[in-house]
Coordinates of C-alpha atoms and ligand atoms in Angstrom, one line a residue:
X1 CA 64.1 177.7 92.4
X2 CA 67.2 178.7 90.4
X3 CA 67.8 175.2 89.1
X4 CA 67.9 175.2 85.3
X5 CA 67.2 179.0 85.2
X6 CA 70.7 180.3 85.8
X7 CA 73.6 178.9 83.6
X8 CA 77.2 180.1 83.9
X9 CA 79.9 179.3 81.3
X10 CA 83.6 180.1 82.0
X11 CA 86.3 180.1 79.3
X12 CA 88.9 179.7 81.8
X13 CA 90.8 182.6 80.2
X14 CA 90.6 186.3 81.6
X15 CA 88.2 188.5 79.9
X16 CA 84.9 190.4 80.4
X17 CA 82.1 188.9 82.5
X18 CA 78.7 189.0 80.6
X19 CA 75.3 188.7 82.0
X20 CA 72.3 187.9 79.6
X21 CA 68.6 187.8 80.8
X22 CA 65.7 186.4 78.7
X23 CA 61.9 186.2 79.9
X24 CA 61.9 189.1 82.3
X25 CA 58.5 189.4 80.7
X26 CA 56.7 186.0 80.9
X27 CA 54.9 186.4 77.5
X28 CA 58.3 187.1 75.8
X29 CA 59.7 183.7 75.1
X30 CA 62.1 184.6 72.3
X31 CA 65.1 185.4 74.6
X32 CA 64.7 182.2 76.5
X33 CA 64.5 180.2 73.3
X34 CA 67.5 181.9 71.8
X35 CA 69.5 181.4 75.1
X36 CA 68.6 177.7 74.9
X37 CA 69.6 177.5 71.3
X38 CA 73.0 179.1 72.1
X39 CA 73.7 176.8 75.1
X40 CA 72.9 173.8 72.9
X41 CA 75.4 175.0 70.3
X42 CA 77.9 175.8 73.0
X43 CA 77.5 172.3 74.5
X44 CA 77.8 170.7 71.2
X45 CA 81.1 172.5 70.4
X46 CA 79.7 174.6 67.5
X47 CA 80.9 177.7 69.6
X48 CA 83.9 177.7 72.0
X49 CA 84.2 180.5 74.7
X50 CA 87.5 182.1 73.9
X51 CA 87.8 184.5 76.8
X52 CA 85.8 185.6 80.0
X53 CA 82.7 184.2 81.3
X54 CA 79.0 184.4 80.4
X55 CA 76.0 184.0 82.8
X56 CA 72.4 183.4 81.3
X57 CA 69.3 183.7 83.5
X58 CA 65.5 183.3 82.9
X59 CA 63.5 185.9 84.4
X60 CA 59.9 185.6 85.5
X61 CA 59.5 181.7 85.7
X62 CA 56.0 181.5 86.9
X63 CA 54.9 184.1 84.3
X64 CA 56.9 182.2 81.5
X65 CA 54.9 179.0 82.6
X66 CA 51.6 180.9 82.3
X67 CA 52.6 183.0 79.2
X68 CA 51.7 186.2 80.9
X69 CA 53.7 189.5 81.2
X70 CA 54.0 189.2 84.9
X71 CA 51.9 187.7 88.1
X72 CA 51.8 190.5 90.5
X73 CA 54.4 193.1 89.5
X74 CA 56.0 194.0 86.1
X75 CA 59.5 192.7 86.8
X76 CA 61.0 195.3 84.6
X77 CA 59.8 198.1 86.9
X78 CA 61.1 196.7 90.2
X79 CA 64.8 196.3 89.7
X80 CA 65.6 199.0 92.3
X81 CA 67.4 199.2 95.6
X82 CA 65.7 202.1 97.2
X83 CA 62.3 200.9 98.7
X84 CA 62.6 197.4 97.2
X85 CA 60.9 195.9 100.1
X86 CA 57.6 197.6 99.1
X87 CA 57.3 194.7 96.6
X88 CA 57.6 192.0 99.3
X89 CA 54.7 189.6 99.1
X90 CA 54.5 189.8 95.4
X91 CA 55.2 186.8 93.3
X92 CA 58.1 188.6 91.7
X93 CA 59.9 189.8 94.9
X94 CA 62.1 186.8 95.7
X95 CA 63.2 186.1 92.1
X96 CA 64.2 189.8 91.5
X97 CA 66.1 189.7 94.9
X98 CA 68.1 186.9 93.5
X99 CA 68.5 188.2 89.9
X100 CA 69.9 191.5 91.3
X101 CA 72.8 189.5 92.9
X102 CA 74.1 188.3 89.5
X103 CA 75.0 191.8 88.5
X104 CA 77.8 191.7 90.9
X105 CA 81.4 191.5 89.4
X106 CA 79.9 191.6 85.7
X107 CA 81.0 194.0 83.0
X108 CA 78.2 194.1 80.5
X109 CA 74.4 193.3 80.5
X110 CA 72.0 192.4 77.8
X111 CA 68.2 192.0 78.4
X112 CA 66.1 190.2 75.6
X113 CA 62.6 191.3 75.1
X114 CA 60.0 191.2 72.4
X115 CA 56.9 193.4 71.6
X116 CA 53.1 193.0 71.3
X117 CA 52.8 194.3 67.6
X118 CA 55.1 193.6 64.6
X119 CA 58.1 195.9 64.5
X120 CA 61.6 196.1 63.4
X121 CA 64.3 195.0 66.1
X122 CA 65.9 197.8 68.0
X123 CA 68.2 198.3 70.9
X124 CA 67.6 200.6 73.8
X125 CA 70.7 202.2 75.1
X126 CA 71.5 205.1 77.3
X127 CA 74.5 207.3 76.5
X128 CA 77.1 205.3 78.3
X129 CA 76.4 202.2 76.3
X130 CA 75.8 203.9 72.7
X131 CA 79.3 202.9 71.4
X132 CA 78.7 199.2 72.2
X133 CA 75.1 199.4 70.8
X134 CA 76.5 200.9 67.5
X135 CA 78.6 197.8 67.1
X136 CA 75.7 195.4 67.1
X137 CA 74.0 196.0 63.7
X138 CA 70.5 196.6 65.0
X139 CA 68.0 198.4 62.8
X140 CA 67.4 201.2 65.3
X141 CA 69.0 202.3 68.6
X142 CA 66.6 204.2 70.8
X143 CA 68.2 206.3 73.5
X144 CA 67.0 208.8 76.1
X145 CA 64.8 206.6 78.3
X146 CA 66.4 207.8 81.4
X147 CA 64.4 211.1 81.1
X148 CA 61.1 209.3 81.5
X149 CA 60.2 208.2 85.1
X150 CA 57.4 206.0 83.7
X151 CA 60.0 203.5 82.7
X152 CA 62.2 203.3 85.8
X153 CA 63.0 200.1 87.6
X154 CA 64.2 198.3 84.5
X155 CA 67.0 195.8 84.5
X156 CA 69.0 198.0 82.0
X157 CA 69.1 201.1 84.3
X158 CA 69.8 198.8 87.3
X159 CA 72.9 197.4 85.4
X160 CA 74.0 200.9 84.6
X161 CA 73.7 202.0 88.2
X162 CA 76.0 199.0 89.1
X163 CA 78.6 200.3 86.6
X164 CA 78.0 197.8 83.8
X165 CA 77.5 198.6 80.1
X166 CA 73.8 197.7 79.5
X167 CA 71.5 197.2 76.5
X168 CA 67.8 196.1 76.2
X169 CA 67.0 194.4 72.9
X170 CA 63.6 194.4 71.4
X171 CA 63.6 191.5 69.0
X172 CA 60.3 191.9 67.1
X173 CA 56.8 190.6 67.8
X174 CA 56.3 187.9 70.7
X175 CA 55.3 185.0 68.6
X176 CA 57.2 185.8 65.4
X177 CA 60.1 183.2 64.6
X178 CA 62.2 186.0 63.4
X179 CA 62.2 187.3 67.1
X180 CA 63.9 184.2 68.3
X181 CA 66.3 184.4 65.3
X182 CA 67.0 188.0 66.1
X183 CA 67.6 187.3 69.8
X184 CA 69.9 184.5 68.9
X185 CA 72.0 186.5 66.5
X186 CA 72.1 189.5 69.1
X187 CA 73.6 187.0 71.8
X188 CA 76.3 186.1 69.1
X189 CA 76.9 189.7 68.3
X190 CA 77.0 190.9 71.9
X191 CA 79.4 188.0 72.9
X192 CA 81.6 188.7 69.8
X193 CA 81.8 192.4 70.5
X194 CA 83.3 191.4 73.9
X195 CA 85.8 188.9 72.5
X196 CA 84.0 186.0 74.1
X197 CA 83.2 184.1 71.0
X198 CA 84.4 184.3 67.3
X199 CA 81.5 185.3 65.1
X200 CA 81.6 187.5 62.1
X201 CA 78.7 189.6 60.9
X202 CA 77.9 192.3 58.5
X203 CA 78.3 195.6 60.1
X204 CA 75.3 197.9 59.6
X205 CA 74.8 201.4 60.8
X206 CA 71.7 201.8 63.0
X207 CA 69.5 204.9 62.9
X208 CA 70.0 206.4 66.4
X209 CA 66.8 208.0 67.8
X210 CA 66.6 210.2 70.9
X211 CA 63.4 210.2 72.9
X212 CA 62.3 213.8 73.4
X213 CA 58.7 213.8 74.6
X214 CA 55.6 211.6 75.3
X215 CA 51.9 212.0 74.8
X216 CA 49.4 210.8 77.3
X217 CA 45.8 210.1 76.5
X218 CA 43.9 213.1 77.9
X219 CA 40.6 212.9 75.9
X220 CA 38.3 209.9 75.3
X221 CA 38.2 210.8 71.6
X222 CA 42.1 210.8 71.2
X223 CA 43.2 208.9 68.2
X224 CA 46.6 208.7 66.4
X225 CA 46.6 210.1 62.9
X226 CA 49.6 208.5 61.4
X227 CA 50.1 204.7 61.1
X228 CA 50.3 203.1 64.5
X229 CA 53.6 201.3 64.1
X230 CA 56.8 201.7 65.8
X231 CA 59.2 204.0 63.9
X232 CA 56.6 205.7 61.7
X233 CA 58.1 208.9 60.5
X234 CA 56.0 212.0 61.0
X235 CA 56.9 215.4 59.5
X236 CA 56.8 218.5 61.6
X237 CA 53.3 220.1 61.8
X238 CA 51.7 216.9 60.5
X239 CA 48.7 215.9 62.4
X240 CA 49.7 213.5 65.2
X241 CA 46.7 213.3 67.6
X242 CA 43.2 213.7 66.3
X243 CA 39.8 214.1 68.0
X244 CA 38.3 216.7 70.4
X245 CA 41.9 217.9 70.5
X246 CA 44.3 218.2 67.7
X247 CA 48.1 217.9 68.2
X248 CA 50.7 218.4 65.5
X249 CA 54.2 217.0 65.4
X250 CA 56.4 219.6 67.1
X251 CA 59.5 218.5 65.1
X252 CA 60.4 215.9 62.4
X253 CA 59.9 212.7 64.5
X254 CA 59.6 208.9 64.7
X255 CA 56.8 207.3 66.8
X256 CA 58.1 204.9 69.5
X257 CA 55.9 202.4 71.2
X258 CA 52.6 204.0 69.7
X259 CA 49.4 202.3 70.7
X260 CA 45.8 202.7 69.8
X261 CA 44.3 205.1 72.3
X262 CA 41.1 203.2 72.4
X263 CA 42.7 200.4 74.2
X264 CA 44.2 202.5 76.9
X265 CA 42.9 204.5 79.9
X266 CA 43.0 208.3 80.3
X267 CA 46.4 209.2 81.8
X268 CA 48.4 206.3 80.0
X269 CA 51.0 206.9 77.3
X270 CA 49.8 207.1 73.8
X271 CA 53.3 207.3 72.2
X272 CA 56.8 208.6 72.7
X273 CA 58.4 210.8 70.0
X274 CA 62.0 210.5 69.1
X275 CA 64.3 212.6 67.0
X276 CA 67.0 211.2 64.6
X277 CA 70.5 212.1 65.8
Ligands
ZN1 ZN1 59.6 193.0 77.6

């Protein structure tokens, strides 16, 4: 099962040990494609590992083959140790059991994802990895996910719990070629920041956004008043949710992962609000 889905490269020199995943969600192929591109360039000698080691792994193999997010369980919600066995019997259980073993002895972790709708690339980072994130020239860095239980069980927080520095990268829209390019360049930047390869890039300061709150769909009539696009800026007191109830922005904020309330059920998340820090 792990043939051709886990790849380890060792420079032969001391240095950090890096772990990079692509395709934890099976409809997000950009990470897998970018990893393949990088390995091709490594094998052809275009890049040489200078220090340390890097391990690449593909995530949800059956879901990748079927181009679906997951088969039985969202893989990015079941990277847990406590009560992990409750996922036994799902298509994802054995694979996640194995992938969890790869974190052992590693120093830093990067997980490559993409999104349903077009959006600028961004890094997700908790406080302990913010300095690393700020070195990687993403457009945005979104922090503060830890405060939301809705998004627990993800690879990044699993890595953090094992003492690694860890980042999730959202590269753009699933099928956009730019997402593959973004993922590829994030691999290079991530490895370069750890001294694994030699790669120079333009340093750009990212906007750092701290997630403060989220809104659930509570009424059938709920609609989002501003443009439904990631990182749309909304001024304090501007109309945010319209319909039978009206909600105004509690502070100057950016929308994160907003979605059309028409397409979701009561109780599901309409959007997160983040504050610029
Ligand atoms: Zn994803």
